[in-house]
GROMACS .gro file of C-alpha atoms in nm:
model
  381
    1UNK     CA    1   2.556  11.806  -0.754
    2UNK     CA    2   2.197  11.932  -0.752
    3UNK     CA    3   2.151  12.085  -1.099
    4UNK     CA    4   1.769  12.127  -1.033
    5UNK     CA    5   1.868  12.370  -0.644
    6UNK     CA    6   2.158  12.555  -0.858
    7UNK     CA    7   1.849  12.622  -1.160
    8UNK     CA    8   1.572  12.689  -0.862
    9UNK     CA    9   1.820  12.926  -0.673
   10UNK     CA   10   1.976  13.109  -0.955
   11UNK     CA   11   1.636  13.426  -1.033
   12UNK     CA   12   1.655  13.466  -0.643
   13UNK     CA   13   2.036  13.571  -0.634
   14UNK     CA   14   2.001  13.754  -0.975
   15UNK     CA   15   1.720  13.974  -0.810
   16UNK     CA   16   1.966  14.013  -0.555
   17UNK     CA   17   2.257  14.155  -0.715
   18UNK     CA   18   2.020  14.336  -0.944
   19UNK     CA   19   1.838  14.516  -0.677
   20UNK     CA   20   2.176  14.592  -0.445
   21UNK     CA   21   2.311  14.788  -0.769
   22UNK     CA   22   2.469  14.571  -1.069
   23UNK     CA   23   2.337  14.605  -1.407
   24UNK     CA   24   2.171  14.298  -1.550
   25UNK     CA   25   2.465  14.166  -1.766
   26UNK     CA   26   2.715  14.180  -1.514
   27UNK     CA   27   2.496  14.001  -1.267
   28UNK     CA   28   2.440  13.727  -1.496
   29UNK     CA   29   2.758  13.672  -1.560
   30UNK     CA   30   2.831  13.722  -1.219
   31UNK     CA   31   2.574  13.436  -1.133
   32UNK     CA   32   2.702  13.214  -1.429
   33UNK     CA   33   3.034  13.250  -1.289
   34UNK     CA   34   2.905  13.152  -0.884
   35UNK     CA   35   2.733  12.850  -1.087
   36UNK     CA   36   3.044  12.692  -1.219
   37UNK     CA   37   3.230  12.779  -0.881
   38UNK     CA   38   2.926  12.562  -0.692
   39UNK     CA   39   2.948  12.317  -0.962
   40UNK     CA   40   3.359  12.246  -0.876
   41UNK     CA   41   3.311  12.330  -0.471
   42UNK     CA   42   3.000  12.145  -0.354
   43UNK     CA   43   3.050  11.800  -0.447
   44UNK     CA   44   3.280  11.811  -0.188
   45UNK     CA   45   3.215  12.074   0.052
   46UNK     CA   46   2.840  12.127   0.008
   47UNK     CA   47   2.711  12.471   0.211
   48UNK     CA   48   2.467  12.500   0.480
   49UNK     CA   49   2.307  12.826   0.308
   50UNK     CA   50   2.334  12.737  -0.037
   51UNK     CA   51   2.165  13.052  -0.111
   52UNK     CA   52   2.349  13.285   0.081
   53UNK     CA   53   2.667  13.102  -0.079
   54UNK     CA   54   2.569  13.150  -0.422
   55UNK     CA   55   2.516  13.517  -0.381
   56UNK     CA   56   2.782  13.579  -0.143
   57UNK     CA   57   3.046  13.449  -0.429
   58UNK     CA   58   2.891  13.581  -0.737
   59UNK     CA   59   2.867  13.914  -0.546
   60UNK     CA   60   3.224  13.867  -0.492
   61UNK     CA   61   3.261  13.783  -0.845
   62UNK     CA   62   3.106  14.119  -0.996
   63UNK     CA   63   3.295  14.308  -0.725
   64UNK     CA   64   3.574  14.153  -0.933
   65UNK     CA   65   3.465  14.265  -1.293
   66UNK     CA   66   3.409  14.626  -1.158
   67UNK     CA   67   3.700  14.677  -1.050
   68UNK     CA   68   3.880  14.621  -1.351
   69UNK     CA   69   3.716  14.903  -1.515
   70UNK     CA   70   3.530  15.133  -1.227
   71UNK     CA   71   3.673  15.398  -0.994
   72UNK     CA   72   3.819  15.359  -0.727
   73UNK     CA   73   3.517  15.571  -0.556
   74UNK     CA   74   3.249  15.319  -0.680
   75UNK     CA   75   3.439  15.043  -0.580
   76UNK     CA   76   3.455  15.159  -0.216
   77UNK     CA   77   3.076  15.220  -0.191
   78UNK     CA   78   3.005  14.878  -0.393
   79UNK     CA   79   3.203  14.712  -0.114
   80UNK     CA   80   2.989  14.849   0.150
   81UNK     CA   81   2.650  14.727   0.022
   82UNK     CA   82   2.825  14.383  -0.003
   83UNK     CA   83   2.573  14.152   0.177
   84UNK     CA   84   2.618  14.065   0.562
   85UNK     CA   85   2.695  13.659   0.614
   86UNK     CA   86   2.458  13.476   0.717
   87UNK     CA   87   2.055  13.303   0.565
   88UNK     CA   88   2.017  13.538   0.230
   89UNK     CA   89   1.636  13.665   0.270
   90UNK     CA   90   1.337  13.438   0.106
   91UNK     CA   91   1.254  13.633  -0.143
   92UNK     CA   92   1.067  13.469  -0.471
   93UNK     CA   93   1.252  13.720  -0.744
   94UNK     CA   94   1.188  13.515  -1.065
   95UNK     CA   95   0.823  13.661  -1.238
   96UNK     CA   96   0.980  14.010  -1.156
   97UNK     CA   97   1.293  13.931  -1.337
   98UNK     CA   98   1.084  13.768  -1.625
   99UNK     CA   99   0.941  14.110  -1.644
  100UNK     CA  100   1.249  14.336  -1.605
  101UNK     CA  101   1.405  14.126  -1.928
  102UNK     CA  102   1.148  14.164  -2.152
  103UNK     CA  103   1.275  14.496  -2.154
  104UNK     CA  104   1.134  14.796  -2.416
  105UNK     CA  105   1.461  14.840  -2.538
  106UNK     CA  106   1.457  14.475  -2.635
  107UNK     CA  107   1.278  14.331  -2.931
  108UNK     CA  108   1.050  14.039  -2.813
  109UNK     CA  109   1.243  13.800  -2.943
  110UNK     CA  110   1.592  13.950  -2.792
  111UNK     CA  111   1.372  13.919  -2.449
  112UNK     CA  112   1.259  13.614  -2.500
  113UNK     CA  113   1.624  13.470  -2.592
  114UNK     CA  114   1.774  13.679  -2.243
  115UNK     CA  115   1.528  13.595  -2.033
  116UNK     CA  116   1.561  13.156  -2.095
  117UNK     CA  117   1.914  13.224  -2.100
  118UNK     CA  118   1.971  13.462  -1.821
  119UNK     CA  119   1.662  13.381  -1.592
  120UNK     CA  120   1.512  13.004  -1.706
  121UNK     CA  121   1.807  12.834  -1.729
  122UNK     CA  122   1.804  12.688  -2.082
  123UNK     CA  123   2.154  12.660  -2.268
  124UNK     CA  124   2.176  12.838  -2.622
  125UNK     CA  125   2.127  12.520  -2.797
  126UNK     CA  126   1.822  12.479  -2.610
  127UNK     CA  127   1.691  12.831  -2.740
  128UNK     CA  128   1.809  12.785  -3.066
  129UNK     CA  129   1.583  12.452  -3.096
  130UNK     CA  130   1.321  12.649  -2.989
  131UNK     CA  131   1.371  12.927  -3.196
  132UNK     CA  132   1.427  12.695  -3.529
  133UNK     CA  133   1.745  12.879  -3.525
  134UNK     CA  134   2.094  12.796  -3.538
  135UNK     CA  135   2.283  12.836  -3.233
  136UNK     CA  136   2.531  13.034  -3.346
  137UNK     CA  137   2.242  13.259  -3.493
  138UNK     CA  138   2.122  13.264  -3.088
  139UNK     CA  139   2.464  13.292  -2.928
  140UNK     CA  140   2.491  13.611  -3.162
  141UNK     CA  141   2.107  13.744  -3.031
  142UNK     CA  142   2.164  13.661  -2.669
  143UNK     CA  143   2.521  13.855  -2.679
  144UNK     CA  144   2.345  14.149  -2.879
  145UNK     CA  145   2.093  14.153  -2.601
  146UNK     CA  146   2.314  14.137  -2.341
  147UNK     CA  147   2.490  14.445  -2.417
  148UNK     CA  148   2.183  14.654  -2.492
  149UNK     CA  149   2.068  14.625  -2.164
  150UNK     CA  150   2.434  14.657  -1.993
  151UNK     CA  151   2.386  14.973  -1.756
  152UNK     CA  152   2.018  14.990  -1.846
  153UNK     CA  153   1.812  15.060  -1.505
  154UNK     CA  154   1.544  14.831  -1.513
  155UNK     CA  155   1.267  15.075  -1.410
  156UNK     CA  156   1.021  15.030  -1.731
  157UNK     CA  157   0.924  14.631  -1.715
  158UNK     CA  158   0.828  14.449  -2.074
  159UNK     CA  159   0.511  14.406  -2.140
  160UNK     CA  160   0.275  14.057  -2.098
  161UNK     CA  161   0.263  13.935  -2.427
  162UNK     CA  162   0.695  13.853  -2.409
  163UNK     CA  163   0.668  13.730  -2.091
  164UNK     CA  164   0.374  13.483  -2.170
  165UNK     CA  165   0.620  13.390  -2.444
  166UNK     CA  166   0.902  13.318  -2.229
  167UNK     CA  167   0.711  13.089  -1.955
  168UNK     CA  168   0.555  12.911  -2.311
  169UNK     CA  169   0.916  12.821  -2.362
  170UNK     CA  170   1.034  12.723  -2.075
  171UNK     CA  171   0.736  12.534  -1.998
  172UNK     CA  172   0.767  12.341  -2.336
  173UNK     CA  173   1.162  12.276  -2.287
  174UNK     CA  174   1.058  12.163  -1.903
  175UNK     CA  175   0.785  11.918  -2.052
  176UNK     CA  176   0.980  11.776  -2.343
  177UNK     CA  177   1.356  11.834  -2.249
  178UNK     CA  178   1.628  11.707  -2.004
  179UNK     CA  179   1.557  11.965  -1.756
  180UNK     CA  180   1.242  11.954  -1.549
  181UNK     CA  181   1.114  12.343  -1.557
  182UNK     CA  182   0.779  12.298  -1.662
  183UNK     CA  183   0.610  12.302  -1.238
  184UNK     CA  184   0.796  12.616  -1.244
  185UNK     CA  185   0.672  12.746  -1.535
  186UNK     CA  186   0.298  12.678  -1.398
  187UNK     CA  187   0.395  12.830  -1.058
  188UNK     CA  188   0.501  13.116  -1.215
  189UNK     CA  189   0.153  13.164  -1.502
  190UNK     CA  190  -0.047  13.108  -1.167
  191UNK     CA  191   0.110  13.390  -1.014
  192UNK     CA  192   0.090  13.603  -1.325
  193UNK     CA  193  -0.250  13.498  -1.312
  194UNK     CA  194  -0.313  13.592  -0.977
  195UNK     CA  195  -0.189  13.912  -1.043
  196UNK     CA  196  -0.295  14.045  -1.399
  197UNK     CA  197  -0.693  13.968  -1.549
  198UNK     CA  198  -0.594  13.859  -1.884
  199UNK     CA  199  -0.752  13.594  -2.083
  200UNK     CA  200  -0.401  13.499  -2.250
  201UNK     CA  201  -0.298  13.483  -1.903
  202UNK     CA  202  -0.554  13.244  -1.840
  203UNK     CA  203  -0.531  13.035  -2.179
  204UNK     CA  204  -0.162  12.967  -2.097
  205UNK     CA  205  -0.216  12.864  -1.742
  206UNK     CA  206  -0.526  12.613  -1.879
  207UNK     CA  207  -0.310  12.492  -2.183
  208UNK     CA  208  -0.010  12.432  -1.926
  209UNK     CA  209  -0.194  12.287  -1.703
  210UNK     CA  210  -0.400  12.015  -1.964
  211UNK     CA  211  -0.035  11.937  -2.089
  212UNK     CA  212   0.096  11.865  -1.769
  213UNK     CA  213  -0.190  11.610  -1.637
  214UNK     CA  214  -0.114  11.340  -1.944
  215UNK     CA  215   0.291  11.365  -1.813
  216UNK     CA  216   0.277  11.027  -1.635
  217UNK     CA  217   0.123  10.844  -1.888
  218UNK     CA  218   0.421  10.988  -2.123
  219UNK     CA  219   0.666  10.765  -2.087
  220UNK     CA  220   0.679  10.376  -2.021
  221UNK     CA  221   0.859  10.252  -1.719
  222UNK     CA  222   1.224  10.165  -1.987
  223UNK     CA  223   1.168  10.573  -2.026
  224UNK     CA  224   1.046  10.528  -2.401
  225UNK     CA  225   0.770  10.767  -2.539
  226UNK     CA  226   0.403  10.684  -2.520
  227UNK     CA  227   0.247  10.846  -2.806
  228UNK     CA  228  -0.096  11.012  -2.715
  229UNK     CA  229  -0.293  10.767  -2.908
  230UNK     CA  230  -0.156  10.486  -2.670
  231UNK     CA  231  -0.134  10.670  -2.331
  232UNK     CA  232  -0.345  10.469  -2.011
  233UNK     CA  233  -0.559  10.773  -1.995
  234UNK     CA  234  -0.651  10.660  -1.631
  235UNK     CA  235  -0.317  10.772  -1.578
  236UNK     CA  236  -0.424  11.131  -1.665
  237UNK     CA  237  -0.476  11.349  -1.353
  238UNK     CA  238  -0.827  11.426  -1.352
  239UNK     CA  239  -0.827  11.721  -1.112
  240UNK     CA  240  -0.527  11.946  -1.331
  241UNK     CA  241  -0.765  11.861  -1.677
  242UNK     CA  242  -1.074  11.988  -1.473
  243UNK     CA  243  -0.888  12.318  -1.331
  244UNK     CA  244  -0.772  12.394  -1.699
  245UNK     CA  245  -1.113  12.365  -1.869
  246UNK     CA  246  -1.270  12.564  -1.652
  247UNK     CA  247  -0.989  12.840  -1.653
  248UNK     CA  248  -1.029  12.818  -2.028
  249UNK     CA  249  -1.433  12.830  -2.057
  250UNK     CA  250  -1.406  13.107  -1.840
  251UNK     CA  251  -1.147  13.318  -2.090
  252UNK     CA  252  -1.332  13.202  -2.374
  253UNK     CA  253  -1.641  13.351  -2.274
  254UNK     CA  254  -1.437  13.655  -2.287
  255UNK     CA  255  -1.388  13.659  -2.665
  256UNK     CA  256  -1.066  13.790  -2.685
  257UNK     CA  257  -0.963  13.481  -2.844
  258UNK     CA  258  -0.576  13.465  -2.888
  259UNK     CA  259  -0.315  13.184  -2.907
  260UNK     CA  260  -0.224  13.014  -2.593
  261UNK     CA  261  -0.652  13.003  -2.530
  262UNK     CA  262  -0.673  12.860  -2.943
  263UNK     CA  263  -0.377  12.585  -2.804
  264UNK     CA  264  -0.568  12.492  -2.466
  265UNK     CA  265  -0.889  12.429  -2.655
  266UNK     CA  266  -0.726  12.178  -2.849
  267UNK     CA  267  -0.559  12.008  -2.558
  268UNK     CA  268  -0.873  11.999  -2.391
  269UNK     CA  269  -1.044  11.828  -2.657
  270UNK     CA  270  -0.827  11.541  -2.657
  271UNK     CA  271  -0.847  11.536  -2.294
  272UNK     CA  272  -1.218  11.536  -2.295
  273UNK     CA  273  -1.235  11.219  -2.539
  274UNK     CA  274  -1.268  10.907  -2.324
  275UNK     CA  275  -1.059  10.711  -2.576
  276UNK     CA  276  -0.846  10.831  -2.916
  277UNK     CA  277  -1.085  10.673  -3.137
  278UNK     CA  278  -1.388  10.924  -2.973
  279UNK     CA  279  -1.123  11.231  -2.989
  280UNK     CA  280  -1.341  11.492  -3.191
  281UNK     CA  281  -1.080  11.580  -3.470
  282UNK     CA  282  -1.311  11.787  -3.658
  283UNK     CA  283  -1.337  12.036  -3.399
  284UNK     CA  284  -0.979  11.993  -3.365
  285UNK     CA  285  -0.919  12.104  -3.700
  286UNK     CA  286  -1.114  12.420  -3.627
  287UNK     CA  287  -0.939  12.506  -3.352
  288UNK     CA  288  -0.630  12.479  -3.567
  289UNK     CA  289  -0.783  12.723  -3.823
  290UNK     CA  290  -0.797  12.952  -3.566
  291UNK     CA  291  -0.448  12.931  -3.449
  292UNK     CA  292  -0.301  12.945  -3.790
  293UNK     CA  293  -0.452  13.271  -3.844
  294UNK     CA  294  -0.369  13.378  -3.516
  295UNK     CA  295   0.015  13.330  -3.572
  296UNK     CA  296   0.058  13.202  -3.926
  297UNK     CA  297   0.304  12.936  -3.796
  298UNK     CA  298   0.430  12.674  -3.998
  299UNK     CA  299   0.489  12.448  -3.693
  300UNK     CA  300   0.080  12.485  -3.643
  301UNK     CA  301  -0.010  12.387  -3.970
  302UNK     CA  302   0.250  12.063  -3.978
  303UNK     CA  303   0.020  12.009  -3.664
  304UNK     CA  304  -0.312  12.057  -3.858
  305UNK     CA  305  -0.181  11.835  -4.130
  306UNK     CA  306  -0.191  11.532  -3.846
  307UNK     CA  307  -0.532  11.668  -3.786
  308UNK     CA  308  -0.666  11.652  -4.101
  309UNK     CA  309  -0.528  11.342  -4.180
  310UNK     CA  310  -0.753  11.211  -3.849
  311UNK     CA  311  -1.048  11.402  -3.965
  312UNK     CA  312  -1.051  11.334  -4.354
  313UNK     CA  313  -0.819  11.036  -4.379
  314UNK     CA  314  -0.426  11.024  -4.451
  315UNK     CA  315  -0.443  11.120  -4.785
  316UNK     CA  316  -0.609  11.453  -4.710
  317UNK     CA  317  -0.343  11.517  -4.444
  318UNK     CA  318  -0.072  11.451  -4.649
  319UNK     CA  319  -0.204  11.706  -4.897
  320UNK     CA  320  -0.181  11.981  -4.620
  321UNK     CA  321   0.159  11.849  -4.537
  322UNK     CA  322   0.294  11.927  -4.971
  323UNK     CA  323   0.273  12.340  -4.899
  324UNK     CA  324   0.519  12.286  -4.604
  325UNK     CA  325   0.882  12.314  -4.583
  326UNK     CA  326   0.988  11.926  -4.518
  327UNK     CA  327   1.319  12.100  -4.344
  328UNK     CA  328   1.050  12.191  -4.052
  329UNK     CA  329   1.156  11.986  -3.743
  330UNK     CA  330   0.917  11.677  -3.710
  331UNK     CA  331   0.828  11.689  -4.032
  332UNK     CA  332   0.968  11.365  -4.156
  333UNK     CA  333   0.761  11.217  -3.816
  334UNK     CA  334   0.421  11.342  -4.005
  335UNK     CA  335   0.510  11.217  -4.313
  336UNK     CA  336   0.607  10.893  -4.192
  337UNK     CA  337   0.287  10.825  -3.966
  338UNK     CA  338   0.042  10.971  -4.262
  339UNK     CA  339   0.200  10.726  -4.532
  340UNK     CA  340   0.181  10.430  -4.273
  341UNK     CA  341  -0.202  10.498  -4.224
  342UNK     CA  342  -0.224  10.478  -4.568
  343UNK     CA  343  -0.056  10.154  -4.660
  344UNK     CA  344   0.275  10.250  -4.790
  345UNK     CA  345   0.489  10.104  -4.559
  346UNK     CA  346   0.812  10.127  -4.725
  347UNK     CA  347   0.799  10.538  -4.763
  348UNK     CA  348   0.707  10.505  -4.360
  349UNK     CA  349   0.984  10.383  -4.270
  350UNK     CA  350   1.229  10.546  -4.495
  351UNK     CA  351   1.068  10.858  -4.322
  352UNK     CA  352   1.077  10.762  -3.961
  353UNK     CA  353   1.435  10.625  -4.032
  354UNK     CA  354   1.495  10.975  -4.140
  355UNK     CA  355   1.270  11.144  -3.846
  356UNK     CA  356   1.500  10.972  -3.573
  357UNK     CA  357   1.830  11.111  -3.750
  358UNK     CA  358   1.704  11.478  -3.683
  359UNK     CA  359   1.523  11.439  -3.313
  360UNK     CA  360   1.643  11.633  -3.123
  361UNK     CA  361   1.623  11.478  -2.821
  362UNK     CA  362   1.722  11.058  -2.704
  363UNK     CA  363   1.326  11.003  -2.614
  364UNK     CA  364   1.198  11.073  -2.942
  365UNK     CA  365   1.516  10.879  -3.154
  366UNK     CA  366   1.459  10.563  -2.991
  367UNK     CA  367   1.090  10.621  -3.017
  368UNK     CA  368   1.137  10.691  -3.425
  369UNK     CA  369   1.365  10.434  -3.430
  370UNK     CA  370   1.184  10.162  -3.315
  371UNK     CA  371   0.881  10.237  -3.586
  372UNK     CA  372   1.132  10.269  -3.855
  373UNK     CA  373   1.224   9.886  -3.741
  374UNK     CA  374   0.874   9.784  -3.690
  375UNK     CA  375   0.765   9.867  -4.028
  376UNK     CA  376   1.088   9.739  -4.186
  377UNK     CA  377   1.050   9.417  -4.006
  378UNK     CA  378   0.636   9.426  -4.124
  379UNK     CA  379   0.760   9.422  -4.497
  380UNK     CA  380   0.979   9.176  -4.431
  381UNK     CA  381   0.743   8.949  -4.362
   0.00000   0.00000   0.00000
């Protein structure tokens, strides 16, 4: 079973059903529901058209749900627009849908929450994590979303700002995550791109696309985390880092300075440095200024603590890191690696011990793991 076809397919056939009639929560369920049908079919009868398969059967499927509660009227004319067999048209649905979730009736973060769910993919859990919520919490906003927009026509699309939001998320669950969505997350900012003149627009593409070049250098050929400090940085793909500069000098210049353009400017300034020990973390901390008073997030100033700690030594970084809540995810990480670069090796490893308890992915536990061990096994020495 192709998980990554059924996730590429699935905002094509949503568009469909959305366009030939059903409201958006019935064709999302109606999707989910062709999903786990091509999940228990394919294995062993696999389609020619997966496409026209998919939205043949969750078609089929909302025809289903109507008519347990529609007349008999509407059922009869709902039958007629059912598609004809055969290929299902190429049609690229998915920044449209991105845009008809973010919804004004919606709050952003309802969108948001709908549109990873509904349109990107992502499981609750996955949301939640993003969120910093728990997924009950999400389950609860998704479902609350959901029904606000059941029967809604989806003539008014949400504005940019959510929808940058969204592709942010499902870029960072793509790059970090057990599901590779962060390529489609830049295809989709280059078409926004393409299609709106918007420096934000612009800063997310460039931050995207500075993330994306250091992906090979990652990871180590067992699958275990390279931290940046460590990467080959010939591994780095020159041409993406060069593309995202220059989209971000030329938003800069624009000085309509917001987040995703505050972000890229700090990726690009550790792409710029030839090695980590050149990487110019004073301007880094600047930048980080800036994007705490752009969003007053606590997850950007648990970053600036690291910063300052490379900029005015571990001691100064740990005193940015007391005003924080230490129930912020990663925060046990920053702790650890700030008290290890400044000799006290026992409260490291305590802290990384404690780090790899709450990661929330394999990658990064074996990665805390093994420098909870490597410090244990240093002061056992």
């Amino acid at each position: 079973m192709n998980e990554v076809l059924l996730r590429s397919l699935t905002p094509s056939v949503l568009g469909i059903l959305v366009r030939r009639g059903a409201d958006f929560a019935a064709a999302e369920d109606a999707v989910q529901d062709a999903l786990v049908e091509a999940v228990r079919v394919w294995p062993a009868d696999p389609p020619r058209d997966p496409k026209g398969w998919l939205v043949t059967v969750a078609w089929r499927r909302f025809l289903d749900a109507t008519r347990a509660d529609t007349a008999r009227r509407r059922r009869e004319d709902l039958v007629e627009e059912e598609p004809a067999p055969g290929p299902a048209p190429a049609v690229d649905d998915t920044l449209q849908l991105y845009f008809q979730c973010a919804h004004p009736s919606l709050t952003p973060s309802s969108a948001v929450a709908l549109t990873l769910r509904a349109v990107g993919g992502l499981t609750t859990r996955q949301i939640a994590q993003a969120y910093l919520v728990p997924e009950a919490t999400m389950a609860q906003r998704i479902s609350r979303a959901k029904r606000t927009v059941s029967g809604v026509r989806f003539d008014q699309p949400g504005d940019v700002a959510t929808v940058l939001r969204v592709l942010y998320l499902v870029f960072n669950e793509g790059y970090s995550g057990d599901v590779d969505l962060a390529a489609e997350a830049i295809r989709l900012t280059r078409q926004l791109a393409a299609a709106i003149d918007h420096p934000e627009v612009a800063g997310l593409l460039a931050l995207m696309l500075l993330h994306h070049a250091r992906r090979a250098a990652r990871t180590a050929p067992d699958g275990s985390l390279v931290p940046l400090a460590e990467q080959d940085r010939g591994r780095w793909d020159t041409e993406s880092i060069t593309e995202g500069v220059e989209i971000l000098q030329t938003a800069l210049v624009r000085d309509r300075l917001g987040e995703f353009q505050a972000q890229a400017a700090i990726a690009a300034l550790h792409a710029d440095a030839p090695t980590a020990e050149e990487t110019d973390w004073v301007q880094i901390v600047e930048w980080y200024d800036e994007l705490a008073r752009l969003t007053d997030s606590p997850i950007v100033r648990l970053n600036r603590a690291v910063a300052v700690g490379e900029a005015d030594g571990p001691r100064a970084g740990l005193a940015a890191l007391v005003a924080l809540d230490d129930s912020l995810p990663r925060h046990a990480a920053v702790a650890a690696y700030l008290h290890e670069r400044d000799g006290d090796v026992a409260t490291a490893a305590r802290l990384y011990a404690e780090a790899a308890r709450k990661a929330p992915n394999l990658a990064e536990r074996d990665h805390l793991t093994r420098q909870a061990a490597r410090l244990n096994a240093r002061g056992c020495r």
